[in-house]
Amino acid sequence: MGQARAQLLASLAAIYLILAITHVTGGLTDDLEIMWGNAKVVTDSSGQQAIALTLDPSTSSAFRSKKTCQFCRIDVEIKLVPGNSAGTVTTFYMITEGAWQYHDEIDIEFLGNSTGQPYTMHTNMYARGQGGREKQYKFDFDPTQDYHKYTIVWNKDWILFLVDDKLYRQIKNNQIYGAPYPYYYPMRVYATIWNADNWATQGGQVKTDWSQAPFTAYFRNYRAISCPQFGDNPLCFPGSGWFDQQLDESRKQQMTQVDSNNKIYDYCKDPKRYKNGPPPKECGLQ
């Protein structure tokens, strides 16, 4: 999936270099810039400023952060595409800028599905070009009816994925045991919507129904807090509640509950992937 998105980004790079980047002043776009496609700043039904990303047969769309960060917390509220969104993928992710074969990446991808079927939240992590750490989750709510907050926390010790401040997944830094971890380079935040019906919905069995287009997702209340190792932001200090080294009991219980009720795929427990050997070492360290 990451390679497919890399090809998408590469194919659109020429367009991005030719067209002027749209800078919009005020509100959330002080920190964000629209990149390509039918992406625009709108006022949503609550009167708040949002960025609408739209997919149609002719183009995808995207925005990105104006700044990179190395160790940070990223929050954004998203309202996903309603109805039959099969084949589409709406993404919110962080990625380094450099050679693809050595890139780092932290992913949240929302895999659309047929009407009445739940969205899948697909999470993954790449470190120095090594990925394949997918875990997938279903929701206890309809993510198309209202905005929900999605959060990535990345520091030198772990990565957290949260939904409405509830912890869904933790990835620990196990570099000392030989498990790659994104540690050395800053990343930029991206959001995109694109067609991936060769794999996104039921393994590519359900294709995008373009009669349902355009497909539009909305993003608002973006916040980025950078916490470099020697920074002085008080939100990054030990005891701040979200950047400590260890998870408190409440967070551990949240993750246990999500694993029981919401997790639908775990790369460590997929027997088809490890017919010729054991799963990666970090699976035994979790």
XYZ file of N, CA, C and O in Angstrom, residues 2 5 9 63-65 67-76 91-97 100 103-109 124-127 150-155 158-161 181-182 185-192 222-227 243:
248
model
N 1.936 1.243 0.786
C 2.807 2.405 0.812
C 3.464 2.644 -0.539
O 3.597 3.779 -0.981
N 1.065 4.322 -2.897
C 0.921 5.750 -2.649
C 2.157 6.500 -3.116
O 2.075 7.629 -3.583
N 2.135 9.714 -5.528
C 2.801 10.979 -5.245
C 3.783 11.339 -6.359
O 3.891 12.495 -6.761
N -3.529 17.768 0.713
C -2.862 18.904 1.341
C -1.743 18.372 2.215
O -1.655 17.166 2.483
N -0.866 19.273 2.669
C 0.226 18.865 3.542
C 0.542 19.985 4.523
O 0.114 21.138 4.360
N 1.323 19.653 5.530
C 1.769 20.649 6.502
C 2.872 21.500 5.901
O 3.663 21.031 5.078
N 5.260 22.746 7.696
C 6.476 22.462 8.450
C 6.637 20.963 8.668
O 5.666 20.215 8.691
N 7.877 20.553 8.839
C 8.165 19.194 9.279
C 8.333 19.197 10.801
O 8.456 20.254 11.429
N 8.349 18.016 11.369
C 8.630 17.899 12.803
C 9.366 16.594 13.054
O 9.241 15.637 12.292
N 10.148 16.575 14.093
C 10.807 15.355 14.541
C 10.448 15.161 15.998
O 10.925 15.880 16.867
N 9.561 14.209 16.248
C 8.908 13.922 17.515
C 7.837 14.986 17.766
O 8.142 16.145 18.021
N 6.588 14.565 17.648
C 5.487 15.517 17.712
C 4.175 14.784 17.958
O 4.096 13.553 17.876
N 3.167 15.592 18.271
C 1.790 15.110 18.338
C 1.012 15.841 17.242
O 1.064 17.065 17.145
N 0.264 15.067 16.431
C -0.541 15.621 15.354
C -1.996 15.232 15.591
O -2.309 14.041 15.725
N -2.885 16.220 15.648
C -4.321 15.987 15.779
C -5.037 16.570 14.572
O -4.676 17.651 14.088
N -6.091 15.904 14.122
C -6.977 16.485 13.114
C -8.347 15.830 13.256
O -8.452 14.650 13.597
N -6.511 9.334 3.598
C -5.312 9.108 4.398
C -4.957 10.331 5.242
O -5.272 11.465 4.905
N -4.277 10.037 6.327
C -3.700 11.036 7.227
C -2.410 10.409 7.723
O -2.439 9.418 8.441
N -1.250 10.943 7.281
C -0.006 10.242 7.577
C 1.161 11.212 7.639
O 1.065 12.375 7.257
N 2.294 10.701 8.134
C 3.546 11.447 8.224
C 4.606 10.692 7.435
O 4.638 9.454 7.460
N 5.505 11.442 6.762
C 6.513 10.780 5.939
C 7.758 11.662 5.832
O 7.664 12.890 5.826
N 8.922 11.017 5.779
C 10.168 11.742 5.568
C 10.295 12.131 4.109
O 9.628 11.590 3.232
N 11.191 13.081 3.856
C 11.417 13.553 2.494
C 12.812 13.116 2.068
O 13.814 13.560 2.615
N 12.900 6.996 -1.458
C 11.794 6.140 -1.019
C 12.290 4.865 -0.359
O 11.715 4.397 0.643
N 12.807 5.488 3.350
C 11.922 6.448 3.996
C 11.333 5.920 5.302
O 11.261 4.709 5.531
N 10.916 6.849 6.162
C 10.135 6.556 7.358
C 8.711 7.053 7.120
O 8.494 8.045 6.426
N 7.744 6.399 7.750
C 6.344 6.767 7.518
C 5.487 6.242 8.656
O 5.710 5.135 9.161
N 4.496 7.024 9.047
C 3.510 6.629 10.055
C 2.139 6.878 9.450
O 1.812 8.007 9.097
N 1.329 5.822 9.308
C 0.113 5.872 8.496
C -1.162 5.684 9.297
O -1.254 4.789 10.151
N -2.170 6.490 8.948
C -3.567 6.151 9.191
C -4.260 6.246 7.838
O -4.222 7.290 7.185
N -4.874 5.140 7.411
C -5.584 5.102 6.137
C -6.995 4.559 6.389
O -7.157 3.544 7.065
N -0.091 1.658 9.929
C 1.157 1.030 9.522
C 2.320 1.939 9.888
O 2.129 3.127 10.186
N 3.520 1.399 9.854
C 4.727 2.171 10.143
C 5.861 1.642 9.273
O 6.026 0.430 9.110
N 6.617 2.569 8.689
C 7.842 2.236 7.949
C 9.021 2.863 8.679
O 8.926 3.998 9.175
N 10.117 2.161 8.700
C 11.368 2.694 9.231
C 12.494 2.262 8.301
O 12.675 1.068 8.056
N -8.534 12.268 15.176
C -7.537 11.216 14.965
C -6.165 11.801 15.297
O -5.835 12.919 14.883
N -5.382 11.047 16.036
C -4.133 11.554 16.606
C -2.998 10.575 16.363
O -3.162 9.359 16.519
N -1.857 11.125 15.969
C -0.595 10.383 15.946
C 0.352 11.061 16.916
O 0.584 12.271 16.831
N 0.878 10.305 17.871
C 1.932 10.782 18.770
C 3.194 10.005 18.433
O 3.188 8.773 18.407
N 4.279 10.738 18.193
C 5.553 10.108 17.809
C 6.658 10.731 18.653
O 6.872 11.937 18.603
N 7.309 9.910 19.449
C 8.498 10.389 20.154
C 9.587 9.326 20.080
O 9.470 8.359 19.341
N 8.047 5.707 21.558
C 6.937 4.989 20.964
C 6.111 5.876 20.051
O 6.228 7.094 20.036
N 5.232 5.206 19.289
C 4.229 5.844 18.445
C 2.865 5.412 18.965
O 2.654 4.229 19.256
N 1.950 6.367 19.084
C 0.591 6.070 19.506
C -0.388 6.498 18.418
O -0.203 7.530 17.778
N -1.440 5.703 18.257
C -2.570 6.053 17.395
C -3.804 6.160 18.294
O -4.149 5.201 18.984
N 12.924 1.538 13.630
C 12.025 2.526 14.221
C 12.367 3.892 13.629
O 13.548 4.214 13.443
N 11.363 4.712 13.297
C 11.652 6.050 12.744
C 12.185 6.978 13.834
O 11.443 7.398 14.723
N 15.054 11.251 11.370
C 14.732 12.292 10.395
C 13.343 12.868 10.649
O 12.423 12.152 11.049
N 13.164 14.158 10.381
C 11.837 14.775 10.541
C 10.871 14.292 9.463
O 11.277 13.788 8.417
N 9.596 14.474 9.740
C 8.554 14.085 8.802
C 7.614 15.260 8.544
O 7.507 16.182 9.344
N 6.924 15.172 7.408
C 5.888 16.129 7.058
C 4.541 15.409 7.074
O 4.449 14.229 6.735
N 3.488 16.119 7.442
C 2.142 15.555 7.498
C 1.448 15.739 6.152
O 1.527 16.812 5.547
N 0.761 14.697 5.689
C -0.023 14.747 4.461
C -1.432 14.227 4.729
O -1.646 13.392 5.620
N -2.371 14.687 3.921
C -3.712 14.092 3.857
C -4.095 14.008 2.390
O -3.881 14.950 1.623
N -4.647 12.864 1.987
C -5.022 12.648 0.597
C -6.311 11.851 0.528
O -6.709 11.183 1.492
N -6.873 21.148 12.739
C -5.528 20.565 12.699
C -4.651 21.213 13.765
O -4.673 22.438 13.947
N -3.869 20.401 14.472
C -2.928 20.913 15.466
C -1.666 20.073 15.429
O -1.727 18.842 15.388
N -0.519 20.733 15.437
C 0.768 20.041 15.476
C 1.592 20.625 16.610
O 1.807 21.834 16.678
N 2.045 19.761 17.508
C 2.913 20.170 18.615
C 4.220 19.406 18.473
O 4.252 18.180 18.572
N 5.285 20.129 18.196
C 6.588 19.505 18.013
C 7.280 19.365 19.355
O 7.308 20.298 20.154
N 7.837 18.191 19.585
C 8.524 17.914 20.844
C 9.906 17.326 20.580
O 10.144 16.133 20.795
N 2.975 12.684 26.647
C 4.299 12.491 26.077
C 5.240 11.750 27.023
O 6.439 11.745 26.830
